[in-house]
Structures are given as C-alpha cells and as structure tokens.
Short mmCIF file of C-alpha atoms in Angstrom, two decimals:
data_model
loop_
_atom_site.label_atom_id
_atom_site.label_comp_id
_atom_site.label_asym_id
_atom_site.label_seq_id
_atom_site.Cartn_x
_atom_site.Cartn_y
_atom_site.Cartn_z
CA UNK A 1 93.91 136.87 91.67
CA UNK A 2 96.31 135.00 94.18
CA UNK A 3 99.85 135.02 93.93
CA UNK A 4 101.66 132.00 94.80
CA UNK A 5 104.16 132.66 97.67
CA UNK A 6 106.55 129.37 97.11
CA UNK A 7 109.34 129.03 99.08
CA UNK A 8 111.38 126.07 99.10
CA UNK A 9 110.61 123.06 101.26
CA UNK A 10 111.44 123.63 104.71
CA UNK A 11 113.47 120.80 106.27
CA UNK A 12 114.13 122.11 109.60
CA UNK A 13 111.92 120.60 112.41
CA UNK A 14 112.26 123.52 114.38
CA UNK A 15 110.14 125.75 112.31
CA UNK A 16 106.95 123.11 112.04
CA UNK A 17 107.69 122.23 116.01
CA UNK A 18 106.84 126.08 117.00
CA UNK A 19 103.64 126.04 114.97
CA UNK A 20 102.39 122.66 116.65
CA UNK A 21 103.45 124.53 119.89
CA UNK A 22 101.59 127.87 118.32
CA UNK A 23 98.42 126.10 117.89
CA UNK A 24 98.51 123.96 121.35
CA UNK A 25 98.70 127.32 123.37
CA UNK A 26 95.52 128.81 120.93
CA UNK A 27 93.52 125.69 120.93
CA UNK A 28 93.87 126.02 125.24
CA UNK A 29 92.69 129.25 124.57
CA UNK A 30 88.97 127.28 124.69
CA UNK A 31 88.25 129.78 121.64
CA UNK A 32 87.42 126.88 118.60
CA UNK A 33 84.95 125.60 121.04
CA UNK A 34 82.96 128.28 120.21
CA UNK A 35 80.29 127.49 117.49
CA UNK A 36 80.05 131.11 115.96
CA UNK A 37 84.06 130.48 115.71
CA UNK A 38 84.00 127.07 113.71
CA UNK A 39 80.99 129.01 111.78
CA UNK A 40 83.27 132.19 110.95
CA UNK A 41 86.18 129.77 109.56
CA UNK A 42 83.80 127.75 107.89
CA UNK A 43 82.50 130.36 105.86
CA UNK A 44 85.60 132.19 105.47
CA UNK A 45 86.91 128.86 103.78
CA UNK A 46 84.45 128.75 101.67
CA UNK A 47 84.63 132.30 99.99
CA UNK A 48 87.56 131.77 99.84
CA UNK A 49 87.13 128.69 97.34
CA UNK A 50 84.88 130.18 95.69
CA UNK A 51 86.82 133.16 94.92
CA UNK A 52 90.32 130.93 94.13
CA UNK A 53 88.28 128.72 92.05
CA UNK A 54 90.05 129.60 88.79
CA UNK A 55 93.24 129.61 91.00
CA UNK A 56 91.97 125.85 91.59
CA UNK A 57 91.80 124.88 88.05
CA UNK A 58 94.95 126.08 86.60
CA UNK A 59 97.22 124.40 89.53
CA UNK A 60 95.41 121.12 89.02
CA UNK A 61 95.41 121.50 85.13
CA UNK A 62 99.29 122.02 85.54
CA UNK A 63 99.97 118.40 87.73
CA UNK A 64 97.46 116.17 85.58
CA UNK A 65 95.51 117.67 83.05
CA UNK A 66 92.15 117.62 85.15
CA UNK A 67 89.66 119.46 83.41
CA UNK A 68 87.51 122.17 85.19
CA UNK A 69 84.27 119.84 84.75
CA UNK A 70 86.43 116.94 86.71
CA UNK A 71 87.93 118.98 88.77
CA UNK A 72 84.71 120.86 90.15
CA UNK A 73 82.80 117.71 90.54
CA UNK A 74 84.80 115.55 92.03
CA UNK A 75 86.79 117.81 94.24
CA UNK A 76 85.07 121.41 94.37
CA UNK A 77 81.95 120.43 94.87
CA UNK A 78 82.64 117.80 97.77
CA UNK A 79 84.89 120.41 99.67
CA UNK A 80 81.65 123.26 99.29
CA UNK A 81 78.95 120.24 99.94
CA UNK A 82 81.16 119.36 103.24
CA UNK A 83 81.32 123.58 104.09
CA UNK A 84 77.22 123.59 103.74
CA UNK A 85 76.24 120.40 105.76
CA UNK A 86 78.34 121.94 108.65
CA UNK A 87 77.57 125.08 108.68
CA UNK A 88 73.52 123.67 108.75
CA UNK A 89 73.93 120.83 111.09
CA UNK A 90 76.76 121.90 113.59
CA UNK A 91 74.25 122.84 116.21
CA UNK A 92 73.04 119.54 116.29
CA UNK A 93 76.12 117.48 115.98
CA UNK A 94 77.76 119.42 118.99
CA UNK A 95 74.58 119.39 121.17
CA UNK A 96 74.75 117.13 123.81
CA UNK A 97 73.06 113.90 123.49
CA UNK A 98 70.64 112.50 126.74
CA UNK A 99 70.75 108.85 127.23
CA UNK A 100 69.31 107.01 129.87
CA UNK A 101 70.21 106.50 133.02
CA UNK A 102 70.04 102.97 134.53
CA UNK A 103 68.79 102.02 137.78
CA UNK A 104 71.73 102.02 140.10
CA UNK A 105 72.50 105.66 139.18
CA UNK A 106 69.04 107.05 140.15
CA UNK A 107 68.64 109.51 140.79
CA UNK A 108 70.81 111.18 138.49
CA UNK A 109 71.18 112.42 134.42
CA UNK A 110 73.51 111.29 131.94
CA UNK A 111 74.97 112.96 129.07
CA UNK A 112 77.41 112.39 125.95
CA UNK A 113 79.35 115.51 124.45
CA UNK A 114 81.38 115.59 121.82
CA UNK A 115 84.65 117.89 122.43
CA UNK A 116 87.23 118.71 120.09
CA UNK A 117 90.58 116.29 120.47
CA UNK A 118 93.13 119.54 119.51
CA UNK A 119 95.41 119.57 117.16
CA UNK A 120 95.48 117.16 114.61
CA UNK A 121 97.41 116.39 111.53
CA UNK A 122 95.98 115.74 108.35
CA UNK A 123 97.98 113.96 104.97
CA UNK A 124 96.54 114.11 101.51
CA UNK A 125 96.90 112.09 98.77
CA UNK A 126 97.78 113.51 95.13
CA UNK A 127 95.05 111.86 92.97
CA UNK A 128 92.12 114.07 94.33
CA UNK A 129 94.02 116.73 96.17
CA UNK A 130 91.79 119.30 97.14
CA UNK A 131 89.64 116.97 98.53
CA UNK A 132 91.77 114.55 100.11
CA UNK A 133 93.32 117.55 101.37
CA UNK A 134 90.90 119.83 102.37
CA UNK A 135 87.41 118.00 103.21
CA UNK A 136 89.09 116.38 106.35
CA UNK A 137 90.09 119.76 107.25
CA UNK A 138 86.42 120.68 107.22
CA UNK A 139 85.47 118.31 109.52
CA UNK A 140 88.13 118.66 112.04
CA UNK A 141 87.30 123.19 111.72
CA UNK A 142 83.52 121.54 112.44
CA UNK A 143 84.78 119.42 115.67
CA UNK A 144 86.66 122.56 117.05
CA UNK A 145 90.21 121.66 116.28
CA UNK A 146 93.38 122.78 115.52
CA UNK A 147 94.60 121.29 112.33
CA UNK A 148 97.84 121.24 109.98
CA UNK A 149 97.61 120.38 106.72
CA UNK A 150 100.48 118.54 104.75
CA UNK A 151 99.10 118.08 101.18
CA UNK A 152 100.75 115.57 98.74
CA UNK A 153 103.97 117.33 96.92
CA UNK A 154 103.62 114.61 93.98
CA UNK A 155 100.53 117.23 92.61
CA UNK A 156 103.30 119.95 93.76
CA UNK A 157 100.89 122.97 91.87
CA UNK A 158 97.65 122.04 93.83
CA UNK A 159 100.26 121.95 96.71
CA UNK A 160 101.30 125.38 96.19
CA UNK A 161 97.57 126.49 95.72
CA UNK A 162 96.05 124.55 99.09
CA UNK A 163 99.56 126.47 100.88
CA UNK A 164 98.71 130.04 99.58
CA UNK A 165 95.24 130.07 100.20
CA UNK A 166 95.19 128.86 104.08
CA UNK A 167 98.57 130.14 105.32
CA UNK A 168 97.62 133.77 103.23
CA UNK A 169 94.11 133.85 105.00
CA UNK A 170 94.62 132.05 108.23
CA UNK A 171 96.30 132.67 111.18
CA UNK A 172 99.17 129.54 111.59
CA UNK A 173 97.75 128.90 115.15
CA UNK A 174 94.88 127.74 114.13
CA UNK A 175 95.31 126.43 110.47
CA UNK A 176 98.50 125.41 108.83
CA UNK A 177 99.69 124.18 105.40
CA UNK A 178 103.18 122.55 105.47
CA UNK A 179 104.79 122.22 102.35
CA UNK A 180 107.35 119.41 101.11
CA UNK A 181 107.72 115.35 100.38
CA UNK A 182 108.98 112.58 102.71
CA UNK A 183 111.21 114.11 104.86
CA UNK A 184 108.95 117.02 106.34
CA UNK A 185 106.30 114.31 106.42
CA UNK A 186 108.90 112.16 108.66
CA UNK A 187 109.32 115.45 110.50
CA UNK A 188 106.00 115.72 111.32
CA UNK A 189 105.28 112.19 112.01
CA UNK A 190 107.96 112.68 114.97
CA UNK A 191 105.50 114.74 116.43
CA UNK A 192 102.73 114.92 119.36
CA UNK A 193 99.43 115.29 117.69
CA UNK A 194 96.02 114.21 119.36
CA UNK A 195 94.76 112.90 115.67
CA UNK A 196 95.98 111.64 112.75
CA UNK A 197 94.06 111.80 109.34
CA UNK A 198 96.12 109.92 106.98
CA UNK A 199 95.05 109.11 102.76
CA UNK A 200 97.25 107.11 100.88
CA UNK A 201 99.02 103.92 99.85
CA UNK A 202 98.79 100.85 102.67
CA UNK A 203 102.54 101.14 102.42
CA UNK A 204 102.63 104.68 103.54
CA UNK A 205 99.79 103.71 105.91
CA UNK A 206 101.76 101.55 107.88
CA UNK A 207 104.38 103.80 108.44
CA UNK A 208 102.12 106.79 109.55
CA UNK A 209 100.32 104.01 111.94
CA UNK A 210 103.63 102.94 113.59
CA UNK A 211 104.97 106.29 114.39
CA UNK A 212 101.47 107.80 115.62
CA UNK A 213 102.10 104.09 118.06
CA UNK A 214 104.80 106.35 119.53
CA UNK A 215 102.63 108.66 121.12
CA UNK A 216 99.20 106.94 121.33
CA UNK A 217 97.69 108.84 118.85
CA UNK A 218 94.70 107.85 116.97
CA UNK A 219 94.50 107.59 113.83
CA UNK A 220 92.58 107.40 110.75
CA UNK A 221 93.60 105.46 107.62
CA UNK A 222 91.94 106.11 104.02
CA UNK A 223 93.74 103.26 102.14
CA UNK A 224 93.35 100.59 99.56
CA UNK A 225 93.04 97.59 97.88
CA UNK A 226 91.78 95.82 94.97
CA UNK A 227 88.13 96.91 94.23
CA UNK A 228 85.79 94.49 92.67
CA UNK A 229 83.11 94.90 90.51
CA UNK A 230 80.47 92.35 89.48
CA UNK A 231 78.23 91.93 86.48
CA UNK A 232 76.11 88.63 86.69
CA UNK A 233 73.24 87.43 83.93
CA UNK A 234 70.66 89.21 85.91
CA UNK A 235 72.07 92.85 85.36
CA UNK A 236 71.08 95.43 83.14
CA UNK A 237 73.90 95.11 81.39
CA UNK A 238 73.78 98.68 79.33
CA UNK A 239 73.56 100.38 82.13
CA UNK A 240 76.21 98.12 84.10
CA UNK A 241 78.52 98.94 81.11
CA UNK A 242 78.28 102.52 80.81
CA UNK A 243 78.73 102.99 84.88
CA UNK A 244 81.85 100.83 85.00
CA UNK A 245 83.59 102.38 82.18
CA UNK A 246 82.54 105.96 83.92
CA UNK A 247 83.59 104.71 87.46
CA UNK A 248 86.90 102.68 85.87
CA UNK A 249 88.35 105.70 83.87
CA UNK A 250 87.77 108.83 85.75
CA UNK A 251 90.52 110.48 86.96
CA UNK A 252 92.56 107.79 84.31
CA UNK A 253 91.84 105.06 87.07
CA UNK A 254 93.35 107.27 89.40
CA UNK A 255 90.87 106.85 92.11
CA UNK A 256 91.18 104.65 95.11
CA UNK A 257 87.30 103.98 95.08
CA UNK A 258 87.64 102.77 91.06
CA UNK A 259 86.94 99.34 90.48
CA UNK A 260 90.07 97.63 89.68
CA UNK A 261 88.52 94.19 88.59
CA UNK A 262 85.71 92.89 86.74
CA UNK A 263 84.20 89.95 87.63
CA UNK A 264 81.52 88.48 84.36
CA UNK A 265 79.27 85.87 84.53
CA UNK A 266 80.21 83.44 81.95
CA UNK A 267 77.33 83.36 78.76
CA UNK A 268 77.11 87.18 78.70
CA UNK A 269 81.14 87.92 78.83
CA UNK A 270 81.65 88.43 75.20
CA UNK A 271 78.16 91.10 74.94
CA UNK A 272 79.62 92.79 77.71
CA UNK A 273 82.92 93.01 76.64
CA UNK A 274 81.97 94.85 73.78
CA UNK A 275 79.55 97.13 75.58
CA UNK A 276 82.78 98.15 77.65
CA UNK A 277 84.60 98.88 74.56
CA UNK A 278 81.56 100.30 72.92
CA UNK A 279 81.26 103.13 76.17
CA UNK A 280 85.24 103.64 75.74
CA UNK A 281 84.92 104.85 72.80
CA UNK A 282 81.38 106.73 72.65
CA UNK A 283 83.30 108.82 76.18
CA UNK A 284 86.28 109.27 74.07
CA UNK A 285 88.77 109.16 76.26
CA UNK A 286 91.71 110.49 74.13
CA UNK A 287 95.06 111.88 75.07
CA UNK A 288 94.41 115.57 75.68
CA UNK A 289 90.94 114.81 75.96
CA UNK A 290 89.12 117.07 78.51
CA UNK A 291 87.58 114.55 80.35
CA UNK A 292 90.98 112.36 80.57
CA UNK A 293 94.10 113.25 82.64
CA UNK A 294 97.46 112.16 82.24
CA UNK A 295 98.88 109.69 84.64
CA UNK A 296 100.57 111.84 87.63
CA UNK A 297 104.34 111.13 87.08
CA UNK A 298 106.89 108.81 85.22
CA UNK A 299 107.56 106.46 88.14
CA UNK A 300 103.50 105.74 87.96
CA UNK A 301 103.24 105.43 84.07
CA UNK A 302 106.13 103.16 84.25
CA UNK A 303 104.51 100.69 86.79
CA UNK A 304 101.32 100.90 84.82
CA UNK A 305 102.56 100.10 81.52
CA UNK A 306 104.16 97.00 83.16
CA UNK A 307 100.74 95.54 84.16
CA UNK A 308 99.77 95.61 80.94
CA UNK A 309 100.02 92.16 79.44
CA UNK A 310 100.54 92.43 75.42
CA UNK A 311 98.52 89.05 75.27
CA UNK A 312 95.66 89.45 76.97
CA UNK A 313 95.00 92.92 75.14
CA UNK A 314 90.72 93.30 74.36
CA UNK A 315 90.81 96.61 73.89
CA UNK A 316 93.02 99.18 74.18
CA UNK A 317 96.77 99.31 75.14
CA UNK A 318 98.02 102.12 73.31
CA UNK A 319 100.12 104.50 76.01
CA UNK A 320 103.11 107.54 75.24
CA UNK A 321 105.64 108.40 77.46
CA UNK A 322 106.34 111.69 76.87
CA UNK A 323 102.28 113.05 76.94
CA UNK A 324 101.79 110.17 80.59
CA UNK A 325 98.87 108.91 78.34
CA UNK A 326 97.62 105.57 78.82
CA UNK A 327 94.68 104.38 76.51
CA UNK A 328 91.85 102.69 78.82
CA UNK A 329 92.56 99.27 78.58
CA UNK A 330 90.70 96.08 79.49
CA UNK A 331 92.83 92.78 79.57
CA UNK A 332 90.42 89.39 79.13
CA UNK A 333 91.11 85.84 80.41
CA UNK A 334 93.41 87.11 82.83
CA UNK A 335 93.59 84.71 86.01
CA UNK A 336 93.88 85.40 90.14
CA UNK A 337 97.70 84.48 89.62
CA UNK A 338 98.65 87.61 86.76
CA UNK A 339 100.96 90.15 87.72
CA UNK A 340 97.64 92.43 87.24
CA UNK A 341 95.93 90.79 89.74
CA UNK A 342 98.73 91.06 93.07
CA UNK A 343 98.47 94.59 93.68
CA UNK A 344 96.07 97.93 93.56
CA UNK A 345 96.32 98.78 89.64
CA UNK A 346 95.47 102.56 90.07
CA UNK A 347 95.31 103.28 86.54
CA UNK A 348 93.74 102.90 83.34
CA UNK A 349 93.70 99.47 83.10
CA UNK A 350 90.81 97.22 83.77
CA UNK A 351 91.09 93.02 84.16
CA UNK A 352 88.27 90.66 83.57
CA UNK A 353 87.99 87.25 85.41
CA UNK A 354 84.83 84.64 84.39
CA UNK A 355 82.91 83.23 86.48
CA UNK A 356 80.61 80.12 86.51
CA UNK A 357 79.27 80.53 90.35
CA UNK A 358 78.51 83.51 91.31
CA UNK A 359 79.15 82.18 95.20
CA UNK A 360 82.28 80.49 94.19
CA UNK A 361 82.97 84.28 93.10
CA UNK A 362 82.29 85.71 95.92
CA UNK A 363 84.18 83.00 97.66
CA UNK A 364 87.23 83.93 95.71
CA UNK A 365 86.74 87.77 97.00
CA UNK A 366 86.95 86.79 100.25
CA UNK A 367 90.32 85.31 100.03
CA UNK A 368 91.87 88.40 99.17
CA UNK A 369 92.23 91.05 101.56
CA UNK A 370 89.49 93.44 102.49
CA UNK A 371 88.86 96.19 99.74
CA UNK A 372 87.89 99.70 100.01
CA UNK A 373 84.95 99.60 97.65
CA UNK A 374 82.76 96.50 95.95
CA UNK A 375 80.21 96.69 93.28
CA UNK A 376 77.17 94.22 92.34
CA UNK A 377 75.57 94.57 88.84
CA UNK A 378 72.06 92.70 89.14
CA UNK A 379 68.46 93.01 89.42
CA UNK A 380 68.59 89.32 91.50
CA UNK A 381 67.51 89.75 95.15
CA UNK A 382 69.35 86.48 96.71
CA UNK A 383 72.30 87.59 94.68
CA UNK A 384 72.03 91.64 95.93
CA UNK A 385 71.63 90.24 99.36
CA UNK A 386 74.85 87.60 99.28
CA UNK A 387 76.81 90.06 98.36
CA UNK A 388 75.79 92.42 101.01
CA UNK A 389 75.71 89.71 103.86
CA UNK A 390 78.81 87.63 102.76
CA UNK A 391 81.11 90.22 101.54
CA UNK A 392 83.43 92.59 103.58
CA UNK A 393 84.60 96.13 102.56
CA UNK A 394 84.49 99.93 103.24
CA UNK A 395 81.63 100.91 101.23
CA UNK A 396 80.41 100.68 97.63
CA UNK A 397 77.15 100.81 95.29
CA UNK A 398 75.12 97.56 93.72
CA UNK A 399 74.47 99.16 90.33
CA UNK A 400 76.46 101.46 89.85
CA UNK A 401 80.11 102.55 90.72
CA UNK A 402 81.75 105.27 93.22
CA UNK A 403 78.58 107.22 93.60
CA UNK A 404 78.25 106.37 97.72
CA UNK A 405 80.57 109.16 98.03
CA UNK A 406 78.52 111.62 96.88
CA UNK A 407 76.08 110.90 99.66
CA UNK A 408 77.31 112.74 102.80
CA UNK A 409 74.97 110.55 104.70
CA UNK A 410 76.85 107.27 104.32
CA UNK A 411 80.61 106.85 106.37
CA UNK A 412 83.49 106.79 103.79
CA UNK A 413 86.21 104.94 105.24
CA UNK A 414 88.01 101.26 104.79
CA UNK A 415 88.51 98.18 106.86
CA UNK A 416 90.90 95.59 107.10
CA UNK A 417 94.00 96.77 104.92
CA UNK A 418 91.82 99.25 102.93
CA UNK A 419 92.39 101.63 106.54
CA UNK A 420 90.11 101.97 109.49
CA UNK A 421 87.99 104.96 111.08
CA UNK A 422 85.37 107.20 108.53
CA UNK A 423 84.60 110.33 107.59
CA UNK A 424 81.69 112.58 105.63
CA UNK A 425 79.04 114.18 107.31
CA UNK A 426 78.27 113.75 110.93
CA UNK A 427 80.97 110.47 110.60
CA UNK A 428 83.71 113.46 109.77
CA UNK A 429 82.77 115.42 112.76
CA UNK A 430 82.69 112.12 115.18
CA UNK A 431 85.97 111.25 113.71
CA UNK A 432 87.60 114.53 114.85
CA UNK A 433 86.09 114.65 118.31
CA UNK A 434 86.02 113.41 121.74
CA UNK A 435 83.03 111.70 122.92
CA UNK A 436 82.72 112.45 126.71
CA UNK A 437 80.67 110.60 129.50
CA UNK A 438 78.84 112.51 131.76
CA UNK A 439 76.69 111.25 134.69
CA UNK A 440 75.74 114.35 137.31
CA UNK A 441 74.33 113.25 140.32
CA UNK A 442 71.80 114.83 142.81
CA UNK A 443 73.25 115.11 146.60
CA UNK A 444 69.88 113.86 148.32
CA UNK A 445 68.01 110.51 148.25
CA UNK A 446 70.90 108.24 148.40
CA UNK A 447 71.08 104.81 149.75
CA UNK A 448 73.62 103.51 151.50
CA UNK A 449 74.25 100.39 149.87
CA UNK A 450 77.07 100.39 148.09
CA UNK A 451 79.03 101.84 151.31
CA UNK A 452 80.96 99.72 154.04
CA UNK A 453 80.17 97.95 155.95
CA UNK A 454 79.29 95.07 153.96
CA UNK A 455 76.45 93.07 154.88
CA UNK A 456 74.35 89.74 152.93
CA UNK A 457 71.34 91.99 153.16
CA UNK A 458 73.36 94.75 150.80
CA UNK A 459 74.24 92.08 148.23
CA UNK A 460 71.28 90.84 147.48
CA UNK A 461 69.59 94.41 146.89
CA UNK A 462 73.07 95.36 144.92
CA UNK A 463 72.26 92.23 142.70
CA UNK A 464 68.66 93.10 142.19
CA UNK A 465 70.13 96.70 140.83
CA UNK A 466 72.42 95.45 138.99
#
C-alpha cells in the first residue's frame, strides 16, 4: 500500500531551479536516448499503476466522487493503452526515416531522425487528472526526455497520489512531480524548458504561451471552447440520444471534449427532446450516484448554477450546495445571445438551439471561435461531408460523441483558441521530439558547378538541376 508523503507546497524557486538543473546535466548524460532506457521506465510506470491502482481510486474518489468504473476507463485505461503502444512501436517511431534525395544532391543519402528536445514541462488539468497528467508524460519518457510534472492542485488528492508514486519510484533527474497551485506554476513558468505541454482553460493558456515567448520555447496547448453537437432529420435519433446524453454527462460535463451545445433540426426537436430526458433518467444520474461525480469545487458549482436559466428549464435543474450536485440539465429555446451561450459551460448543463438550415447552422458555427471537438448526428452523405469540409475544429466523431479519443491512431489536439500542437500515439511521440535533417554526402564524383568562378555555361546546367 503507498503512503502519501505530503509536504506542504514548496514556494521557493530555488528548490524546483536545482532539479531543472538536475535533470539538464542527466539528460546530457545521452542515457534516455537509449531505447532499452525509455523501455525500462516505461514498464516500470506501468507496474507501478497497476499496483497503485486502488491507491488511484480512493484519491480521485476523495476530489470528485469518480467511481472506479469512470475512473479506470477514462483515465486508467488511456495512461496503460499509451504505456503498451510505446513499448510495441518505439522501435519504429525512433528509427530513422529515408527520404529521397533530389537531383542536385546526388550523389548522396538523406535522412530524418527524431531526437529527444530535453527537458520539458508538463501541466495537467483537474477534470481527468491522471490522464491529463500522466499520458503526456508517456510520450515525452517515449521521445527520450526529461520531464517534470506539475499536476492540477484543484484535484489536490490525485495530486498527492501522481507526487508519491513518481518522486517515491523515480530518480528527480529524470522524472519529477512538483506539487502546489499558481504560484509554483508561475515559478516554473520563469523557467528554461525546451517544451511545454500545457491542458487547461484558454485563460491559463495564454499566460503559459506568453511566458514560454520568453525563452522560445515551444509549446503545446490542450484548450477549449464551445463544442457543438448536431442532430438533423436524417439521424438515428435513438441512438443520437443515448450517445449525447453519455458524452454530455460524464464526468458531470466535466470534460473539455463534451458537447456543450445541441444544435436540432426543427420538426424532430420535441421527439428528441424527450429521448434526451428519457436517457437521463434510464442512466440515472443521481447525486451519489456511481456513475455521477460532484462538480470539483464551490467556485465551479457557483458559476454553473448561474448559467442555468430558471425559464428555459426542459428538464432538470435541481442542484445542492453542500453535496456540489448539479442535476443534468437541458435548457430549450435558448438563443446565440444567452449568458449560456458566451462561454465553455463545463458542466452539467446542456443548451438546445433550432435550426431550419442545416448550412445556415453550420454557418452560425463558424462565427464562433474554433472548438475543440464537433459532432454530426446523420445518416445524410452531403450533410456528413459539409460538415467535414466546411467546419473547423480539433477533432470529433459524426455519430457519436468523445469516442475519437479512444483511438490512439487519430491526433488529439485543438486549433484556433481550442490550443495548437497534438498528442496520442505516434502524434505524442512527434510532439516531444526533434525532427532532424540529415543529408551525408559521398567525397567523389562531384561537379564543379556550384563553385566560383561563375560562368553562363554553369547557370544554365544549375537551372536544369534545380
């Protein structure tokens, strides 16, 4: 059984300095570049996981209520699926990759390889924190880098959990959990690192973005934004139903992927409004209920139970204070201009807009600013194909909701406001690495051409070449 180790939040800059300085002198070292290294870790990690698990469940239990069902297969299970495809596929995704060779560079062979960038910093977010946390982690171990880890301290327990596990089991120059809230992340942002891996609010993105500008460091940002989701006539509207409520109130709405609006097609609004509310209460999604958490803190229950406009109640709308329990609610007839509609709702709470034209919807998505994730409901081919074509956004499913995460085959990242750069899979281990540019030359059989002295005659062949 682990022990937690807490100790209280460690403010001065010194301490966190000497461990970035720890882990530059290890990572010169050349020792992470070693596959059988990054395989070691790798597996290491992942015992260790597995033997925590319990460990896993309580802390998580403890900030939100997640239950071990949730909390294994939507975080556990994407931080051991990450661990796997690695530890198969790391040959190939650090072999070095031929390319051609054009003309002018005959004769000669050309080669990309991917090298680890060396230390990098990585900040979670609180409403999936062992994965948020941990699977970029993974990748960067799998690129051959040097990482710390500063987890969210709103979930303090997982916090404490993510802490004890690396910093009991690995040594601090190579892996490093730093506990705390803002000002230890300020401390950190003040720092040198060759990548940043940053999930969280746009707000918070910004920041991160603008001191990383101070060094040149590249970043990654997970983000945002308001999600769509779109039923027309042409769905299968059972099915559409039963995944949006699913994809809507995991995690209470607590998921940055979730859709935050629905968008209906006018003459089958009112059937599908009741299918919603039919699914809401066949999943029973009760406070207490196992598969229901509790919103994360006050300040977030607060801002929730704000957005929720007493008038434009369908279903739902019950919340308590004391238990941070907020009934899944859907608001109808709600318009672009509501209060609901001008920010990321992140919670419980789901708004429906009509629509007559389903490209004067899609016109109206494209005002607002880019989102994370988008889902079509629809067995229509023009319509499945204008929303792919016309529509911009990170990633997202056409019948069904959230699922493209589960596919480590597919980049997971944002664009626009919703953050730039990806992750997952071979897109995780790109992210964290260096590609270099190789060309290697022979020393025989070369014309003189592109040496003084000039001549016509040497332009004409250099434009033939070229």
């Amino acid at each position: 059984m682990l022990v937690f180790h807490y100790k209280t939040t460690k403010s001065d800059r010194m301490e966190i300095e000497k461990i970035l300085l720890r882990q530059r002198d290890f990572f010169m070292t050349q020792q992470t570049k070693s596959l059988a290294f990054r395989k070691m870790y790798l597996e290491k990690l992942r015992n260790l996981i597995i033997s925590n698990e319990n460990v896993l469940y309580e802390a998580i239990h403890k900030d939100f209520g997640k239950s071990r069902f949730d909390t294994f297969t939507t975080e556990i299970s994407f931080i051991l699926n990450d661990i796997d495809y690695y530890i198969k596929n790391l040959k190939s995704l650090a072999k070095p990759e031929k390319v051609r060779t054009n003309l002018v560079n005959q004769l000669g062979k050309s080669k990309i390889y991917s090298e680890p960038l060396g230390c990098t910093l990585i900040i979670g977010a609180w409403n999936y924190p062992y994965q948020l946390s941990l699977s970029p982690m993974i990748a960067a171990i799998a690129a051959g880098n040097c990482c710390i880890v500063k987890p969210s301290e709103i979930a303090e327990n997982t916090m404490k959990a993510i802490s004890s596990i690396i910093n009991q089991n690995f040594p601090s120059e190579y892996l490093y959990v730093y506990e705390g809230g803002i000002n230890e992340t300020t401390a950190l942002l003040k720092l040198k690192f060759d990548k940043i891996f940053f999930t969280g609010s746009t707000r918070v993105g910004k920041i991160v973005y603008k001191a990383a500008a101070e060094h040149l460091t590249p970043v990654v940002l997970e983000l945002g934004g308001k999600s769509p989701a779109i039923v027309t006539k042409d769905a299968s509207l059972e099915i559409a139903a039963r995944r949006i409520v699913w994809g809507k109130f995991l995690n209470a709405g607590q998921t940055c992927v979730a859709p935050d609006y629905l968008l209906i097609e006018e003459p089958v609004q009112e059937q599908f409004l009741e299918m919603l509310r039919k699914y809401i209460k066949e999943f029973r999604y009760e406070s207490g209920a196992e598969q229901y958490t509790r919103i994360i803190n006050h300040s977030h229950y607060q801002r929730l139970t704000h957005l929720i406009d007493r008038n434009k109640i369908y279903c739902g709308g019950n919340f308590n204070k004391e238990q941070l329990y907020i009934e899944p609610t859907i608001l109808s007839d709600v318009n672009w201009n509501d209060e609901v509609m001008q920010e990321e709702i992140f919670g419980p709470i789901l708004p429906v807009i009509t629509f007559q034209s389903y490209n004067a919807a899609l016109n109206s998505i494209m005002e607002l600013e880019k989102p994370l994730a988008a889902y079509l409901f629809t067995n229509n081919a023009e319509e499945k194909d204008l929303f792919t074509k016309k529509l911009s956004f990170g990633g997202g499913c056409i019948n069904d909701t959230v699922m493209h995460l589960s596919n480590d085959h597919l980049p997971f990242g944002g664009v626009g406001s919703s953050g730039f750069g990806s992750y997952h899979g071979k897109y995780g281990f790109a992210a964290f690495s260096h590609q270099k540019a190789i060309l290697e030359k022979r020393t025989w059989g070369e014309p003189d051409i592109k040496y003084p002295p000039y001549s016509e005659k040497k332009l004409s062949w250099i434009k033939k070449l070229m």
